[in-house]
CSV table of C-alpha atoms and ligand atoms in Angstrom, one decimal:
chain,number,residue,atom,x,y,z
A,614,MET,CA,-100.0,45.8,62.3
A,615,ARG,CA,-97.2,48.0,63.4
A,616,GLY,CA,-99.5,50.9,64.5
A,617,GLN,CA,-101.0,48.6,67.1
A,618,GLN,CA,-97.7,47.9,68.8
A,619,ILE,CA,-97.2,49.3,72.3
A,620,ALA,CA,-94.8,52.2,72.0
A,621,GLU,CA,-94.9,53.5,75.6
A,622,VAL,CA,-96.4,52.5,78.9
A,623,ARG,CA,-97.0,55.1,81.7
A,624,LEU,CA,-97.4,53.8,85.2
A,625,THR,CA,-98.9,56.3,87.7
A,626,PRO,CA,-99.4,55.3,91.3
A,627,VAL,CA,-101.9,57.4,93.1
A,628,LEU,CA,-103.4,57.7,96.6
A,629,ILE,CA,-107.2,58.2,96.6
A,630,SER,CA,-109.3,59.2,99.6
A,631,ASP,CA,-111.1,56.4,101.4
A,632,PRO,CA,-113.5,56.8,104.3
A,633,PRO,CA,-113.0,55.1,107.7
A,634,LEU,CA,-114.8,51.9,106.8
A,635,LEU,CA,-114.4,49.0,109.3
A,636,ASN,CA,-113.8,45.4,108.6
A,637,VAL,CA,-112.6,42.3,110.4
A,638,GLN,CA,-108.9,43.4,110.0
A,639,GLY,CA,-109.3,47.0,111.1
A,640,VAL,CA,-110.2,50.2,109.3
A,641,HIS,CA,-109.5,51.6,105.9
A,642,GLN,CA,-106.6,54.1,105.7
A,643,PRO,CA,-107.4,57.7,104.8
A,644,TYR,CA,-106.0,57.1,101.4
A,645,THR,CA,-105.7,53.9,99.3
A,646,PRO,CA,-103.0,53.1,96.7
A,647,ARG,CA,-104.1,52.4,93.2
A,648,LEU,CA,-102.1,52.1,90.0
A,649,VAL,CA,-103.1,53.7,86.7
A,650,VAL,CA,-101.7,52.1,83.6
A,651,GLU,CA,-101.6,54.0,80.3
A,652,ILE,CA,-100.6,52.2,77.1
A,653,VAL,CA,-99.8,54.3,74.0
A,654,THR,CA,-99.6,52.6,70.7
A,655,ALA,CA,-97.3,53.5,67.8
A,656,GLU,CA,-100.2,55.1,66.0
A,657,GLY,CA,-100.8,57.3,69.1
A,658,THR,CA,-103.9,55.6,70.6
A,659,THR,CA,-104.0,55.5,74.4
A,660,GLY,CA,-105.7,52.8,76.5
A,661,VAL,CA,-106.1,52.9,80.3
A,662,GLY,CA,-106.3,50.3,83.0
A,663,GLU,CA,-106.3,50.4,86.8
A,664,THR,CA,-105.3,48.0,89.5
A,665,TYR,CA,-104.0,47.7,93.1
A,666,GLY,CA,-101.2,50.2,93.7
A,667,ASP,CA,-99.4,48.7,96.7
A,668,THR,CA,-95.6,48.3,96.4
A,669,LYS,CA,-95.8,44.5,95.7
A,670,TYR,CA,-97.8,45.3,92.6
A,671,LEU,CA,-95.6,48.2,91.5
A,672,GLU,CA,-92.5,45.9,91.8
A,673,LEU,CA,-94.0,43.7,89.1
A,674,ALA,CA,-95.6,46.4,87.0
A,675,ARG,CA,-92.4,48.3,86.4
A,676,PRO,CA,-90.4,45.4,84.7
A,677,TYR,CA,-93.6,44.3,83.0
A,678,ALA,CA,-94.2,47.7,81.5
A,679,ARG,CA,-90.7,47.5,79.9
A,680,ALA,CA,-91.4,44.0,78.7
A,681,VAL,CA,-94.6,44.8,76.8
A,682,VAL,CA,-93.1,47.6,74.7
A,683,GLY,CA,-93.3,46.4,71.1
A,684,HIS,CA,-96.1,44.0,71.9
A,685,ASP,CA,-99.3,44.1,69.7
A,686,ILE,CA,-102.3,45.3,71.7
A,687,ALA,CA,-104.5,42.6,70.0
A,688,ASP,CA,-102.2,39.8,71.3
A,689,LEU,CA,-104.0,39.5,74.6
A,690,ASN,CA,-102.9,36.0,75.3
A,691,GLY,CA,-99.3,37.0,74.8
A,692,LEU,CA,-99.6,39.4,77.7
A,693,PHE,CA,-99.8,36.4,80.0
A,694,THR,CA,-96.8,34.7,78.4
A,695,LEU,CA,-94.8,37.9,79.1
A,696,VAL,CA,-95.9,38.3,82.7
A,697,ASN,CA,-94.9,34.8,83.6
A,698,LYS,CA,-91.3,35.8,82.9
A,699,ILE,CA,-91.4,38.4,85.7
A,700,GLY,CA,-90.0,37.0,88.9
A,701,VAL,CA,-91.9,37.5,92.2
A,702,ALA,CA,-89.9,37.7,95.4
A,703,ASP,CA,-90.7,34.9,97.8
A,704,SER,CA,-91.3,37.4,100.6
A,705,ARG,CA,-94.3,38.6,98.6
A,706,VAL,CA,-96.0,35.2,98.6
A,707,ASP,CA,-98.2,34.6,101.5
A,708,HIS,CA,-100.9,32.0,102.0
A,709,SER,CA,-102.7,33.8,104.8
A,710,VAL,CA,-105.3,36.5,104.2
A,711,ASP,CA,-103.5,39.7,103.5
A,712,VAL,CA,-103.9,42.3,106.2
A,713,GLY,CA,-105.7,44.9,104.1
A,714,GLY,CA,-107.3,43.4,101.1
A,715,LEU,CA,-109.3,40.4,102.4
A,716,ARG,CA,-108.8,38.7,99.1
A,717,GLY,CA,-107.5,35.3,100.1
A,718,VAL,CA,-104.2,33.8,99.2
A,719,GLN,CA,-101.4,35.8,97.6
A,720,SER,CA,-99.6,33.4,95.3
A,721,ALA,CA,-97.0,34.6,92.8
A,722,ASP,CA,-99.5,33.9,90.0
A,723,LYS,CA,-102.2,35.9,91.6
A,724,LEU,CA,-99.9,38.9,92.1
A,725,ARG,CA,-98.9,38.7,88.4
A,726,LEU,CA,-102.6,38.4,87.4
A,727,SER,CA,-103.5,41.4,89.4
A,728,VAL,CA,-100.9,43.4,87.4
A,729,VAL,CA,-101.6,41.9,84.0
A,730,SER,CA,-105.3,42.7,84.4
A,731,ALA,CA,-104.7,46.4,84.2
A,732,PHE,CA,-102.6,46.0,81.1
A,733,GLU,CA,-105.2,43.7,79.5
A,734,VAL,CA,-107.9,46.4,80.2
A,735,ALA,CA,-105.7,49.1,78.8
A,736,CYS,CA,-105.0,47.1,75.6
A,737,LEU,CA,-108.8,46.4,75.2
A,738,ASP,CA,-109.5,50.1,75.7
A,739,ALA,CA,-106.9,51.0,73.0
A,740,LEU,CA,-108.0,48.3,70.7
A,741,GLY,CA,-111.6,49.4,71.1
A,742,LYS,CA,-110.7,53.0,70.4
A,743,SER,CA,-108.7,52.2,67.3
A,744,ARG,CA,-111.5,50.0,65.9
A,745,GLY,CA,-114.3,52.3,67.0
A,746,VAL,CA,-116.0,49.6,69.1
A,747,PRO,CA,-116.8,49.3,72.8
A,748,VAL,CA,-114.9,46.9,75.0
A,749,HIS,CA,-118.0,44.7,75.5
A,750,THR,CA,-118.0,44.1,71.7
A,751,LEU,CA,-114.4,42.9,71.9
A,752,LEU,CA,-115.5,40.5,74.6
A,753,GLY,CA,-118.2,39.0,72.3
A,754,GLY,CA,-121.0,41.5,72.8
A,755,LYS,CA,-123.3,42.7,75.6
A,756,VAL,CA,-126.2,40.6,76.8
A,757,ARG,CA,-127.7,43.5,78.8
A,758,ASP,CA,-127.9,47.2,78.6
A,759,ALA,CA,-127.4,48.0,82.3
A,760,VAL,CA,-125.5,46.3,85.1
A,761,GLU,CA,-127.0,46.2,88.6
A,762,TYR,CA,-124.9,47.1,91.6
A,763,SER,CA,-125.7,46.6,95.3
A,764,ALA,CA,-125.3,49.1,98.1
A,765,TYR,CA,-122.2,48.3,100.0
A,766,LEU,CA,-122.9,49.1,103.7
A,767,PHE,CA,-120.1,49.5,106.2
A,768,TYR,CA,-119.9,50.1,109.9
A,769,ARG,CA,-117.8,53.2,110.0
A,770,TRP,CA,-116.5,56.0,112.1
A,771,ALA,CA,-117.4,59.6,111.4
A,772,GLU,CA,-113.8,60.4,110.6
A,773,HIS,CA,-110.3,58.9,110.5
A,774,PRO,CA,-108.2,59.0,113.7
A,775,GLY,CA,-106.8,62.4,114.4
A,776,GLY,CA,-109.1,63.9,111.7
A,777,ALA,CA,-106.7,62.6,108.9
A,778,GLY,CA,-107.8,62.5,105.3
A,779,GLU,CA,-110.8,64.0,103.6
A,780,LYS,CA,-114.0,64.8,105.5
A,781,ASP,CA,-117.4,63.5,104.4
A,782,THR,CA,-121.0,64.0,105.5
A,783,TRP,CA,-121.9,60.4,106.3
A,784,GLY,CA,-121.3,60.4,110.0
A,785,ALA,CA,-120.7,57.3,112.1
A,786,ALA,CA,-122.6,54.1,111.6
A,787,LEU,CA,-122.0,51.7,114.5
A,788,ASP,CA,-125.4,50.1,115.2
A,789,PRO,CA,-128.5,48.9,113.4
A,790,ALA,CA,-130.1,52.3,113.2
A,791,GLY,CA,-126.9,53.8,111.7
A,792,ILE,CA,-126.7,51.0,109.1
A,793,VAL,CA,-130.4,51.6,108.1
A,794,GLU,CA,-129.8,55.3,107.8
A,795,GLN,CA,-126.7,54.7,105.6
A,796,ALA,CA,-128.8,52.3,103.5
A,797,ARG,CA,-131.5,54.9,103.0
A,798,ARG,CA,-129.0,57.4,101.8
A,799,PHE,CA,-127.6,54.9,99.3
A,800,VAL,CA,-131.1,54.4,98.0
A,801,ARG,CA,-131.8,58.1,97.8
A,802,GLU,CA,-128.6,58.9,96.0
A,803,HIS,CA,-128.1,55.8,93.8
A,804,GLY,CA,-131.4,53.9,93.8
A,805,PHE,CA,-129.8,50.6,95.0
A,806,THR,CA,-132.3,47.8,95.7
A,807,SER,CA,-130.0,45.2,97.2
A,808,PHE,CA,-127.8,45.6,100.2
A,809,LYS,CA,-124.6,44.0,101.5
A,810,LEU,CA,-123.3,44.7,105.0
A,811,LYS,CA,-119.6,44.2,105.7
A,812,GLY,CA,-119.6,42.3,108.9
A,813,GLY,CA,-116.9,40.8,111.1
A,814,VAL,CA,-116.7,44.0,113.1
A,815,PHE,CA,-119.0,43.4,116.0
A,816,PRO,CA,-120.1,40.2,117.8
A,817,PRO,CA,-122.4,38.3,115.4
A,818,GLU,CA,-125.6,39.0,117.3
A,819,GLN,CA,-125.1,42.7,116.8
A,820,GLU,CA,-124.7,42.1,113.0
A,821,VAL,CA,-127.7,39.8,112.9
A,822,ALA,CA,-129.7,42.7,114.5
A,823,ALA,CA,-128.4,45.1,111.8
A,824,ILE,CA,-129.6,42.7,109.0
A,825,ARG,CA,-132.9,42.3,110.8
A,826,ALA,CA,-133.3,46.1,110.9
A,827,LEU,CA,-132.5,46.3,107.2
A,828,ALA,CA,-135.1,43.6,106.5
A,829,ASP,CA,-137.7,45.5,108.4
A,830,ALA,CA,-136.8,48.8,106.6
A,831,PHE,CA,-136.6,47.2,103.2
A,832,PRO,CA,-138.9,44.2,103.2
A,833,GLY,CA,-138.3,41.7,100.4
A,834,HIS,CA,-135.0,43.3,99.2
A,835,PRO,CA,-132.0,41.0,98.8
A,836,LEU,CA,-129.6,41.2,101.8
A,837,ARG,CA,-126.1,39.9,102.2
A,838,LEU,CA,-123.7,39.7,105.2
A,839,ASP,CA,-120.0,39.3,104.8
A,840,PRO,CA,-117.8,38.9,108.0
A,841,ASN,CA,-114.7,37.9,105.9
A,842,GLY,CA,-114.2,34.6,107.6
A,843,GLY,CA,-114.7,36.0,111.0
A,844,TRP,CA,-116.8,33.1,112.4
A,845,THR,CA,-116.4,29.5,113.3
A,846,PRO,CA,-118.6,27.0,111.3
A,847,GLU,CA,-120.8,26.7,114.4
A,848,THR,CA,-121.3,30.5,114.7
A,849,SER,CA,-121.9,30.7,111.0
A,850,LEU,CA,-124.6,28.0,111.2
A,851,GLY,CA,-126.3,29.9,114.0
A,852,VAL,CA,-126.3,33.1,112.0
A,853,ALA,CA,-127.5,31.3,108.9
A,854,ALA,CA,-130.4,29.8,110.9
A,855,GLU,CA,-131.4,33.2,112.4
A,856,LEU,CA,-131.3,35.0,109.0
A,857,ALA,CA,-132.4,32.2,106.6
A,858,ASP,CA,-135.6,34.0,105.8
A,859,VAL,CA,-134.0,37.3,104.7
A,860,LEU,CA,-130.5,36.5,103.3
A,861,GLU,CA,-129.8,36.3,99.6
A,862,TYR,CA,-126.5,34.8,100.5
A,863,LEU,CA,-124.0,34.7,103.4
A,864,GLU,CA,-120.5,35.7,102.2
A,865,ASP,CA,-117.4,34.0,103.6
A,866,PRO,CA,-118.8,33.4,107.0
A,867,ALA,CA,-116.0,31.0,107.9
A,868,PRO,CA,-112.3,31.0,106.8
A,869,GLY,CA,-111.2,28.5,104.2
A,870,THR,CA,-112.8,25.9,101.9
A,871,ALA,CA,-113.1,23.1,104.5
A,872,ALA,CA,-114.9,25.4,107.0
A,873,MET,CA,-117.1,26.8,104.2
A,874,ALA,CA,-118.0,23.2,103.2
A,875,GLU,CA,-118.9,22.4,106.8
A,876,VAL,CA,-121.2,25.4,106.9
A,877,SER,CA,-122.7,24.6,103.6
A,878,ARG,CA,-123.6,21.1,104.7
A,879,GLY,CA,-125.7,22.5,107.5
A,880,THR,CA,-127.7,25.3,105.9
A,881,GLY,CA,-129.8,26.0,102.9
A,882,VAL,CA,-128.6,29.6,102.8
A,883,PRO,CA,-126.3,30.0,99.7
A,884,LEU,CA,-122.7,30.7,100.6
A,885,ALA,CA,-120.6,33.2,98.5
A,886,THR,CA,-116.9,33.8,98.5
A,887,ASN,CA,-114.2,36.2,97.5
A,888,MET,CA,-111.7,34.6,99.9
A,889,CYS,CA,-111.5,30.8,99.4
A,890,VAL,CA,-112.0,30.8,95.6
A,891,THR,CA,-109.8,33.6,94.2
A,892,THR,CA,-107.7,31.6,91.8
A,893,PHE,CA,-108.4,28.9,89.2
A,894,PRO,CA,-106.5,26.2,91.2
A,895,GLU,CA,-108.9,26.7,94.2
A,896,ILE,CA,-112.0,26.1,92.2
A,897,ARG,CA,-111.9,22.3,92.0
A,898,GLN,CA,-111.9,21.5,95.8
A,899,ALA,CA,-114.5,24.2,96.5
A,900,PHE,CA,-116.9,23.1,93.8
A,901,LEU,CA,-116.5,19.4,94.4
A,902,THR,CA,-117.2,19.8,98.1
A,903,ASP,CA,-120.1,22.2,97.4
A,904,ALA,CA,-118.4,24.7,99.8
A,905,VAL,CA,-119.7,27.7,97.9
A,906,GLN,CA,-122.7,28.4,95.7
A,907,VAL,CA,-121.7,31.9,94.5
A,908,VAL,CA,-118.3,33.1,93.5
A,909,LEU,CA,-117.6,36.9,93.6
A,910,SER,CA,-115.3,37.5,90.6
A,911,ASP,CA,-112.9,40.4,90.5
A,912,HIS,CA,-111.2,41.0,87.2
A,913,HIS,CA,-108.2,42.5,89.0
A,914,TYR,CA,-107.0,39.4,90.7
A,915,TRP,CA,-108.6,36.8,88.3
A,916,GLY,CA,-106.4,38.3,85.6
A,917,GLY,CA,-108.6,40.5,83.5
A,918,LEU,CA,-111.9,40.6,81.6
A,919,ARG,CA,-111.4,37.5,79.5
A,920,ASN,CA,-110.4,35.4,82.5
A,921,THR,CA,-113.5,36.7,84.3
A,922,ARG,CA,-115.5,35.2,81.4
A,923,GLU,CA,-113.6,31.9,81.8
A,924,LEU,CA,-114.5,31.8,85.5
A,925,ALA,CA,-118.1,32.5,84.5
A,926,ALA,CA,-118.1,29.6,82.1
A,927,ILE,CA,-116.7,27.2,84.8
A,928,CYS,CA,-119.3,28.5,87.3
A,929,ARG,CA,-122.0,27.9,84.7
A,930,VAL,CA,-120.9,24.3,84.2
A,931,PHE,CA,-121.0,23.6,87.9
A,932,GLY,CA,-124.3,25.5,88.5
A,933,VAL,CA,-122.5,27.9,90.8
A,934,GLY,CA,-123.7,31.5,90.8
A,935,LEU,CA,-121.6,34.6,90.0
A,936,SER,CA,-121.4,38.0,91.5
A,937,MET,CA,-118.7,40.6,91.6
A,938,HIS,CA,-116.3,41.6,94.4
A,939,SER,CA,-114.9,45.1,94.9
A,940,ASN,CA,-112.1,46.8,96.8
A,941,THR,CA,-111.7,50.6,96.8
A,942,HIS,CA,-111.3,51.7,93.2
A,943,MET,CA,-111.9,54.4,90.7
A,944,GLY,CA,-113.9,54.9,87.5
A,945,ILE,CA,-111.5,53.1,85.1
A,946,SER,CA,-112.1,49.9,87.0
A,947,LEU,CA,-115.8,50.5,87.3
A,948,ALA,CA,-116.0,50.9,83.6
A,949,ALA,CA,-114.1,47.6,83.1
A,950,MET,CA,-116.3,45.8,85.6
A,951,THR,CA,-119.4,47.0,83.8
A,952,HIS,CA,-118.2,46.1,80.4
A,953,VAL,CA,-117.4,42.5,81.4
A,954,ALA,CA,-120.5,42.1,83.5
A,955,ALA,CA,-122.6,43.2,80.5
A,956,THR,CA,-121.2,40.2,78.6
A,957,VAL,CA,-121.7,37.4,81.1
A,958,PRO,CA,-125.2,35.8,80.9
A,959,ASN,CA,-124.9,34.1,84.3
A,960,LEU,CA,-124.0,37.2,86.3
A,961,ASP,CA,-127.1,36.5,88.4
A,962,TYR,CA,-126.5,38.9,91.3
A,963,ALA,CA,-126.1,42.7,91.7
A,964,CYS,CA,-122.3,43.4,91.8
A,965,ASP,CA,-120.4,44.9,94.7
A,966,SER,CA,-118.7,48.3,94.2
A,967,HIS,CA,-116.9,50.6,96.6
A,968,TYR,CA,-117.4,53.4,94.0
A,969,PRO,CA,-120.2,55.3,95.8
A,970,TRP,CA,-117.8,55.7,98.8
A,971,GLY,CA,-115.2,57.4,96.6
A,972,THR,CA,-115.1,61.1,95.9
A,973,GLU,CA,-111.9,61.2,93.9
A,974,ASP,CA,-111.3,59.9,90.4
A,975,VAL,CA,-108.9,60.2,87.4
A,976,ILE,CA,-111.6,60.2,84.8
A,977,THR,CA,-113.3,63.4,83.5
A,978,ALA,CA,-116.9,62.4,84.3
A,979,ARG,CA,-117.7,60.2,87.2
A,980,HIS,CA,-120.1,57.3,86.6
A,981,VAL,CA,-123.7,57.8,87.8
A,982,PHE,CA,-125.9,55.0,89.1
A,983,ARG,CA,-129.6,55.1,88.1
A,984,ASP,CA,-132.0,52.8,89.9
A,985,GLY,CA,-128.9,51.0,91.3
A,986,ARG,CA,-127.6,50.4,87.8
A,987,LEU,CA,-125.0,51.6,85.4
A,988,ASP,CA,-125.8,51.9,81.7
A,989,VAL,CA,-123.4,49.9,79.6
A,990,CYS,CA,-121.4,52.4,77.5
A,991,ASP,CA,-121.4,51.9,73.8
A,992,ALA,CA,-118.6,54.5,73.1
A,993,PRO,CA,-115.3,53.1,71.7
A,994,GLY,CA,-113.1,51.4,74.2
A,995,LEU,CA,-114.0,51.7,77.9
A,996,GLY,CA,-115.8,55.0,77.2
A,997,VAL,CA,-113.9,56.9,79.9
A,998,GLU,CA,-111.5,59.8,79.5
A,999,LEU,CA,-108.5,60.3,81.7
A,1000,ASP,CA,-108.2,63.7,83.5
A,1001,PRO,CA,-104.5,64.5,83.4
A,1002,ALA,CA,-104.8,67.2,86.1
A,1003,ALA,CA,-106.6,64.9,88.5
A,1004,LEU,CA,-104.1,62.1,87.8
A,1005,ALA,CA,-101.2,64.5,88.5
A,1006,ARG,CA,-102.8,65.7,91.8
A,1007,LEU,CA,-103.4,62.2,93.1
A,1008,HIS,CA,-100.0,61.1,92.0
A,1009,ARG,CA,-98.5,64.1,93.9
A,1010,ARG,CA,-100.2,62.8,97.0
A,1011,TRP,CA,-98.5,59.5,96.5
A,1012,LEU,CA,-95.1,61.2,95.9
A,1013,ASP,CA,-95.6,63.3,99.1
A,1014,ASP,CA,-96.5,60.3,101.2
A,1015,ASP,CA,-93.6,59.1,103.4
A,1016,GLY,CA,-94.4,55.5,102.6
A,1017,THR,CA,-97.0,55.0,105.4
A,1018,LEU,CA,-100.0,54.8,103.1
A,1019,ARG,CA,-98.4,53.3,100.0
A,1020,ASP,CA,-99.3,49.8,101.2
A,1021,ARG,CA,-102.8,49.2,102.4
A,1022,ASP,CA,-102.8,48.0,106.0
A,1023,ASP,CA,-106.1,48.2,107.8
A,1024,ALA,CA,-104.7,46.9,111.1
A,1025,ALA,CA,-102.0,49.6,111.1
A,1026,ALA,CA,-104.8,52.2,110.3
A,1027,MET,CA,-106.8,50.9,113.3
A,1028,ARG,CA,-103.8,51.4,115.7
A,1029,ARG,CA,-103.9,55.1,114.9
A,1030,ALA,CA,-107.0,55.3,117.0
A,1031,PRO,CA,-105.8,55.8,120.6
A,1032,GLU,CA,-108.4,53.4,121.9
A,1033,HIS,CA,-107.1,50.7,119.6
A,1034,ALA,CA,-103.4,51.4,120.0
A,1035,THR,CA,-102.5,47.7,120.5
A,1036,TRP,CA,-104.8,46.3,117.8
A,1037,THR,CA,-103.5,43.5,115.7
A,1038,SER,CA,-105.5,41.7,113.0
A,1039,PRO,CA,-107.5,39.0,114.8
A,1040,VAL,CA,-106.7,35.4,114.2
A,1041,LEU,CA,-109.7,34.1,112.1
A,1042,PRO,CA,-112.2,32.8,113.1
A,1043,ARG,CA,-112.7,35.5,115.7
A,1044,TRP,CA,-116.1,34.5,117.0
B,1491,GLR,O1,-114.8,40.5,101.2
B,1491,GLR,C1,-115.0,41.5,100.5
B,1491,GLR,O2,-116.1,41.6,99.9
B,1491,GLR,C2,-113.9,42.4,100.3
B,1491,GLR,O3,-112.8,42.0,100.3
B,1491,GLR,C3,-114.2,43.8,100.0
B,1491,GLR,C4,-113.3,44.8,100.6
B,1491,GLR,O4,-112.0,44.4,100.8
B,1491,GLR,C5,-113.8,45.2,101.9
B,1491,GLR,O5,-113.8,44.2,102.8
B,1491,GLR,C6,-113.0,46.3,102.4
B,1491,GLR,O6,-112.4,47.1,101.6
B,1491,GLR,O7,-112.9,46.5,103.6
B,1492,MG,MG1,-116.4,39.4,100.6
């Protein structure tokens, strides 16, 4: 159908505000790069997608945007054939954990998948709009009417070094009492009933104390701790033993599949990952060695919504649980996450989302969590509308940036604090 062919692609990199959230690598920058992809069909339907906006993704997205012109939006498999023709510079491929994202290896394929995912989502959005059906229908239909998210708790500073970026009213959270207070606000404002604490920031005993404080404040609620590979297997086993009675799962306690398998052999606490299983080729070793019991999917780097469902099917076969990972993102991605999560029967855990930390968006109406859940939208496509003025404003910020913030680097952001002027991302495991 000619009308379904892609006539134009608009790529708009933006910088969105991000609070000073701490992790094992450092601290979030005041603004995070994201890329908005708009696909316009010959008949004039527009679909939107969102992905990482760092330079390494833009470098691929630009030639890819030219390559997909003339492509039929319904030919979703063909999007992958086309992206495989885009070369990736060797310098972009890195088998260590990247300094900002904490998302495991960066293979050429994974970079390509992170780009194609936004185009796949945009095509699904356009296809849904042109057929008058929601994206979840195009994925086979929803199996639930609401998707549950967990409160994503972070140690954080009150503000960015030098007062940079946007101000917020959260204040600092650097000890168990601060984390409990943060959790209470998340509950008040969004109704979350499960909690994840981003760890790897302080020595493990302090983070164990924070989880204990959460368990006391919210008895019986699911709790997770994620130090992003910050601990040795021995330390991980110590933490697992201390928190076995309250943890729903322990996320990436130790770096790499072999270390995770070692931890797994010594504890009954389920281990989750968004670091050692982030691509299809990594699944085999991890599952065969029982290194992980839960995979945190992320449609951005797994290559879109249909690949997420393929991952879910593999997890189902192996009896491995599925949850959802999140980096800083906007409402287009949250809509995409919710549509795919609605269609996966074995999405057994509340999904992660940074969204409640965000204050800026490119959609006209921000998503609202009720009782920690998002209703699954039945409007055509993703069910979100792009706000051109907001998009232009956030793009302006990207244009005005001298390049410092266009590539996420949590270690560099940390060095901007005078007391951490010599900070480098720690060699993992740190403790
Ligand atoms: O391990 C995880 O869950 C993440 O990678 C989520 C985010 O990257 C988080 O760690 C962050 O943004 O600091
Ligand atoms: Mg994680």
